[in-house]
């Protein structure tokens, strides 16, 4: 049944049409979105590697073949994106944010198409479809003015990226006469030894697009705005799934570098790859450094996403077997924990009504399930074993050290340590500390949300302790791009270059030592619970001097010493470049507008001058 | 060569009714609008019949004089497609006019509107460069009058500028035609095309420059397009829709008929028997038009003016596509022409409904429109997305083809298309800003009540944009045939009109 | 059977780490007192303190507080079993250094969560300072670790020890002298000794993280510190001093490192936080980077 | 069970963590007690930063009513078992402030004092002696001030309230003052 590939695209489109009609009935819209995701998931169960399908598109009277081809990579990406989407849409059933289900379904259609297509027309079509659907989705966040600005900014970047790909794909078409991705890649690989600069130019046209979508270094500026001001339930999808499209694209093109024999190498890497490793590292460090000082929690985690994507890019750019394994593995892990984190953030924001860290605090007593999900999420994000973020980070370090990229590795380690800092800042400011009286009536999320949170907690622990379930399919992908996959022994081991890690053993060790900890805790002298106001205040009685929980909560300028340290960094503004470009364009626009002065005589003059110029041109020619 | 004389009705019937409408006006002024509607619906039905029943290529012979001796109309794929487009747009605007034209001299408006449609159809159908001039004048004069229609004073100013610039254009064109006639002694496009190399090259270049400049006024190419913003902004919205959806179509057609069929060479990208390559000239003018149009629209706060500038820029894009000259480029250009005509007509009609319901023309008035009128704001976004070339909307395919064709051709077209795409990012900014205003803000104003009469054309246009986006072959098949006609001068045009003529 | 054997051995290592750590702390107090020309408490004073603390009533601010404090000690105990201690190397195939470091992070996270959930700003300021300082010392330490990785071509402590076998001259301490000095300075920060003890400044922020800890919670904190000392000095011994043939020599080597830290602690005042971090990013990092360059080139 | 208690008391006696509430001139005697001349750490006595961590509350001098309020709050924040040392004659009978309107005279009317150190000033030797004495009392199980406080809480509370009432403002509100004038 090969035609189910086309149904992977059409089912969400049909669902989207239905959902759009029922848009006013919010619950129905969400229900249809969820069920379409579930149906699509069933369709994915029916796909298998090696499946192909093709049909002809009547375009300018000529037939353009649209073809589908399922690879190991595409099926992996399909599974993780759709499973996560299903969970998210299930969560959104009870959500009240202004996420639009039909747009999410359009993105799903594009998602399935991008991951399975083998022709650039389909790829571009789906890419653009995903682009505009997500742009419109970003509209309608809680802060309208800001979300409008964010959407516009994102739109301009995204459209710029699309046009770059436009150029690239047609240039390839001019060279080969074919739109097929696989044959074009083969062509590029075959000529890379002869014309490396040509290949580099074409590939970089595509890479600009992918970097914009993934939010990699010079093109990262839209990420914090769009993530922060998108509807709360849409941000998880944006961060967890949509940033991976860029990674997917890069993975498609990177095998070319295997052939770059003519290129000079740095540390055994083709220098292009070397540059990309550094771009990844810069992104990772930049994301971390900027995340420290955010007060808007979604912005903070947007920068965190940036940082993690930097890791992924650095790893896959190495294009060694460990590097690619680590990159894809980290892509999965990032999807899982960042999805979980953004879902809990959506829960917190919907309950507390604010996304400002300085206005929250002490919510753990009110939302314990969310609190634990968030805790495990940040433990994963910080790479603490046995949760799921550890294995991939660990492999990334090893892949980097293997190439003797010491400075890059040190900087990545800095980013990872920094990650711990900002994650804890968010954790503290939301859940720990003093509970403001504004939130006395805050409740835990409804049952649906709790189910989702338990599910995510389980997933983060399960895939942490049993990494084999992910590493095996990743191994197949690595094999399919022509590298040697890492050996996977059992489900619990991560086999690295320098040493192995037995994840269940760590789990056992932790469990047993916790049991001892609890025994010691309960046999020793008893404790009593006191209220949060009962604190050491140097002998002052808090009520006497008008102390309120808000004033007694420490969350403003959390890392002030860091701010002093990093002050020189903030003078470099990448954002300013794009803004300047925009302002410059606007000024030019105002100037150009003056051409149309609104006077018939001048217009006549224009026509006459135009004629004279043409006549002279004819004369001279 | 097949003869299909009935096709002359496409011009004859509207002209006949146009002159008889004052009689109907004596009975009732409102009746004239219905007469217009019926006449144009005849035109639409008949032209769609020609298109769908594939009654082309064929010619209409006046008085049994076969070309090149007699005057003739030629119905090729291009003409069939564009005349259908003009008639259908005319029909939809006529439906809208039933609701919108209430005050003033309704009878005269109906006469002018019918004449305008007839003239535009004639421009597309004629096979004779002098007749082309006559139809151009009919279209032009009726459109000045239409543009001046309405209570607002700015309409008069806009119409006057149009009149001045357009008269210059007509004069230049006529001069060019005269020069060619003195050389060849014929006015038949097919014959001129076949014998064009018998002329003095220098004189021909001069004639070509005059003709291109004259037609560039109608085709809205810079620097001959000074009239566009004021006229579009000044005219009532139904007329602006007609100007961009009908007038511009015929103008671009005429420009490229001359440039590609008369001056073109088969199998090359060159379009000149003199020294100047007119395709290159047009490409430069078109690129300038796109860039200047989009940049001027960027800072507009007045949505109607923005649409006017955007209209200009879109015509530039059409011209870029056609001027590429390879089959894909012409395909893209014609496809883009259809898409632009549909989308811009729809957006002007929406604007008309909004202005009539008390919403202003300024971008601030669009705040929270989604809450006030979901249908109109959705339709407006559909139009905007089509303009921007987003997938699932018609504009995607045409932009795709134009960019593809430019890169296929390569050379300095890489640079041109780079500029055009940069301008498209600017375009994305101002269109998406409106979309953002409509969708992201809440409005404190009450809901709008949309009358159902103008809703019909808007709905049809919006649905057709999505239909074209999902099934591009609806238009694609015909534009491919049109592209083939435009790019094959002899086999596509000349031999269909005069089979006996020898290629020189 | 294997499982129970390993379990009992692990408990043994845990107990050893706690006792050695507490003993070190006690000896440390004694030595500091002698430097101050005091008599000082008995060397086993910290055992007495811990027992007293566990027998004392205490207050708690909720389950997150309890859980966090327990996690602080338990996660370190879970990490210590992967450390080769002299001839005792329970899981030789799983002694990845980075894994141990990240597992230790769990302890910091738990501790930070516990004390912050008390709602006392002093505690959070302390945590904020500690984390900032962690950012400072982790980076030069990472530079050193990665040089050792490249130098020894392995990331497992077991293999790093094996690579140093064959006498004093094979120790990384001699072979990678700059790295060793950088790591020593980083160790000072890791142990939280002066001049890097701004996290627990008693006079400014009322002993920081410990501000709300009473009774057994403070006891857990002390145990965590004890295990932390054992683990951190143990890592250093394995990395630079070639491990040890048996536990006693291992502990003596650990004590040598701890002794240096003590001496520095006894004579230096305290840095400000940003000064501390920028110091860490200047001198030790420079040394680490020089070492790395030497190794790579 | 009682063996455990005895063992615990033994350790408590050897590890006494002290929170010093330094009001009057007596605070000057503490630095020599801590440092090399007398070195109180050899008895396991260490100064602590917060009442949560401490076992002993050392009041070094007179207590005004305002500061008594803080002392009571601090004392209540300490967790049992806990002990109070009254230092100097001010805590016993007001000392030279015996006729002051704002200073309390006997500390053990407000919180239970386990041991008084007489003198004005008591020298560091006296302080060290009191630690040794307290250790013996703890070992014998006689230092049970914290239990007494719980048992007689109403009595202590009443005494505290009686003096605290004196800290309520006597002046009228400003507008009332101007009205009467």
PDB file of C-alpha atoms in Angstrom, chain B residues 30-113:
ATOM      1  CA  UNK B  30     -31.555  50.556 -12.237  1.00  0.00           C
ATOM      2  CA  UNK B  31     -32.465  48.474 -15.266  1.00  0.00           C
ATOM      3  CA  UNK B  32     -29.289  49.556 -17.047  1.00  0.00           C
ATOM      4  CA  UNK B  33     -27.159  47.783 -14.458  1.00  0.00           C
ATOM      5  CA  UNK B  34     -29.000  44.552 -15.119  1.00  0.00           C
ATOM      6  CA  UNK B  35     -28.607  45.016 -18.847  1.00  0.00           C
ATOM      7  CA  UNK B  36     -24.876  45.456 -18.357  1.00  0.00           C
ATOM      8  CA  UNK B  37     -24.782  42.373 -16.205  1.00  0.00           C
ATOM      9  CA  UNK B  38     -26.665  40.301 -18.787  1.00  0.00           C
ATOM     10  CA  UNK B  39     -24.493  41.535 -21.625  1.00  0.00           C
ATOM     11  CA  UNK B  40     -21.286  40.764 -19.835  1.00  0.00           C
ATOM     12  CA  UNK B  41     -22.588  37.425 -18.702  1.00  0.00           C
ATOM     13  CA  UNK B  42     -23.221  36.622 -22.349  1.00  0.00           C
ATOM     14  CA  UNK B  43     -19.643  37.586 -23.037  1.00  0.00           C
ATOM     15  CA  UNK B  44     -18.382  35.489 -20.160  1.00  0.00           C
ATOM     16  CA  UNK B  45     -20.366  32.452 -21.167  1.00  0.00           C
ATOM     17  CA  UNK B  46     -19.374  32.729 -24.781  1.00  0.00           C
ATOM     18  CA  UNK B  47     -15.685  33.297 -24.079  1.00  0.00           C
ATOM     19  CA  UNK B  48     -15.592  30.430 -21.606  1.00  0.00           C
ATOM     20  CA  UNK B  49     -17.267  28.287 -24.258  1.00  0.00           C
ATOM     21  CA  UNK B  50     -14.526  29.216 -26.696  1.00  0.00           C
ATOM     22  CA  UNK B  51     -11.882  28.458 -24.107  1.00  0.00           C
ATOM     23  CA  UNK B  52     -13.275  25.199 -22.812  1.00  0.00           C
ATOM     24  CA  UNK B  53     -14.586  23.839 -26.114  1.00  0.00           C
ATOM     25  CA  UNK B  54     -11.200  24.611 -27.570  1.00  0.00           C
ATOM     26  CA  UNK B  55     -12.503  26.692 -30.471  1.00  0.00           C
ATOM     27  CA  UNK B  56      -9.068  28.125 -31.082  1.00  0.00           C
ATOM     28  CA  UNK B  57      -6.827  28.863 -32.898  1.00  0.00           C
ATOM     29  CA  UNK B  58      -9.220  30.469 -35.305  1.00  0.00           C
ATOM     30  CA  UNK B  59      -9.730  33.814 -36.942  1.00  0.00           C
ATOM     31  CA  UNK B  60     -12.651  36.092 -37.505  1.00  0.00           C
ATOM     32  CA  UNK B  61     -12.744  37.542 -40.981  1.00  0.00           C
ATOM     33  CA  UNK B  62     -14.502  40.757 -41.714  1.00  0.00           C
ATOM     34  CA  UNK B  63     -16.455  40.703 -44.952  1.00  0.00           C
ATOM     35  CA  UNK B  64     -14.867  37.540 -46.289  1.00  0.00           C
ATOM     36  CA  UNK B  65     -11.572  39.288 -46.903  1.00  0.00           C
ATOM     37  CA  UNK B  66      -8.945  36.879 -45.741  1.00  0.00           C
ATOM     38  CA  UNK B  67      -5.951  38.316 -43.985  1.00  0.00           C
ATOM     39  CA  UNK B  68      -3.630  40.009 -44.799  1.00  0.00           C
ATOM     40  CA  UNK B  69      -6.057  41.911 -46.969  1.00  0.00           C
ATOM     41  CA  UNK B  70      -8.947  42.285 -44.607  1.00  0.00           C
ATOM     42  CA  UNK B  71      -9.159  43.157 -40.977  1.00  0.00           C
ATOM     43  CA  UNK B  72      -9.292  40.172 -38.746  1.00  0.00           C
ATOM     44  CA  UNK B  73      -9.615  39.076 -35.167  1.00  0.00           C
ATOM     45  CA  UNK B  74      -7.410  36.289 -33.989  1.00  0.00           C
ATOM     46  CA  UNK B  75      -8.419  33.899 -31.257  1.00  0.00           C
ATOM     47  CA  UNK B  76      -5.368  32.044 -30.123  1.00  0.00           C
ATOM     48  CA  UNK B  77      -4.724  30.447 -26.756  1.00  0.00           C
ATOM     49  CA  UNK B  78      -3.615  33.763 -25.280  1.00  0.00           C
ATOM     50  CA  UNK B  79      -6.592  35.662 -26.568  1.00  0.00           C
ATOM     51  CA  UNK B  80      -9.011  32.937 -25.528  1.00  0.00           C
ATOM     52  CA  UNK B  81      -7.615  32.845 -22.007  1.00  0.00           C
ATOM     53  CA  UNK B  82      -7.400  36.574 -21.544  1.00  0.00           C
ATOM     54  CA  UNK B  83     -10.760  37.380 -23.036  1.00  0.00           C
ATOM     55  CA  UNK B  84     -12.305  34.853 -20.693  1.00  0.00           C
ATOM     56  CA  UNK B  85     -10.462  36.427 -17.825  1.00  0.00           C
ATOM     57  CA  UNK B  86     -11.613  39.910 -18.816  1.00  0.00           C
ATOM     58  CA  UNK B  87     -15.219  38.837 -19.272  1.00  0.00           C
ATOM     59  CA  UNK B  88     -15.379  36.883 -16.029  1.00  0.00           C
ATOM     60  CA  UNK B  89     -13.814  39.704 -14.071  1.00  0.00           C
ATOM     61  CA  UNK B  90     -16.191  42.101 -15.798  1.00  0.00           C
ATOM     62  CA  UNK B  91     -19.104  39.906 -14.821  1.00  0.00           C
ATOM     63  CA  UNK B  92     -18.047  39.724 -11.207  1.00  0.00           C
ATOM     64  CA  UNK B  93     -17.444  43.460 -11.009  1.00  0.00           C
ATOM     65  CA  UNK B  94     -20.840  44.009 -12.640  1.00  0.00           C
ATOM     66  CA  UNK B  95     -22.441  41.917  -9.899  1.00  0.00           C
ATOM     67  CA  UNK B  96     -20.634  44.031  -7.355  1.00  0.00           C
ATOM     68  CA  UNK B  97     -21.777  47.187  -9.146  1.00  0.00           C
ATOM     69  CA  UNK B  98     -25.407  46.145  -8.749  1.00  0.00           C
ATOM     70  CA  UNK B  99     -24.877  46.865  -5.086  1.00  0.00           C
ATOM     71  CA  UNK B 100     -22.314  49.589  -5.166  1.00  0.00           C
ATOM     72  CA  UNK B 101     -23.537  51.988  -7.911  1.00  0.00           C
ATOM     73  CA  UNK B 102     -26.649  53.610  -6.518  1.00  0.00           C
ATOM     74  CA  UNK B 103     -26.231  57.323  -6.783  1.00  0.00           C
ATOM     75  CA  UNK B 104     -25.157  59.536  -9.614  1.00  0.00           C
ATOM     76  CA  UNK B 105     -25.514  58.932 -13.281  1.00  0.00           C
ATOM     77  CA  UNK B 106     -26.051  55.191 -13.285  1.00  0.00           C
ATOM     78  CA  UNK B 107     -26.929  55.036 -16.971  1.00  0.00           C
ATOM     79  CA  UNK B 108     -23.734  56.689 -18.080  1.00  0.00           C
ATOM     80  CA  UNK B 109     -21.728  54.474 -15.778  1.00  0.00           C
ATOM     81  CA  UNK B 110     -23.251  51.387 -17.348  1.00  0.00           C
ATOM     82  CA  UNK B 111     -22.463  52.640 -20.836  1.00  0.00           C
ATOM     83  CA  UNK B 112     -18.876  53.338 -19.907  1.00  0.00           C
ATOM     84  CA  UNK B 113     -18.425  50.039 -18.151  1.00  0.00           C
TER      85      UNK B 113
END
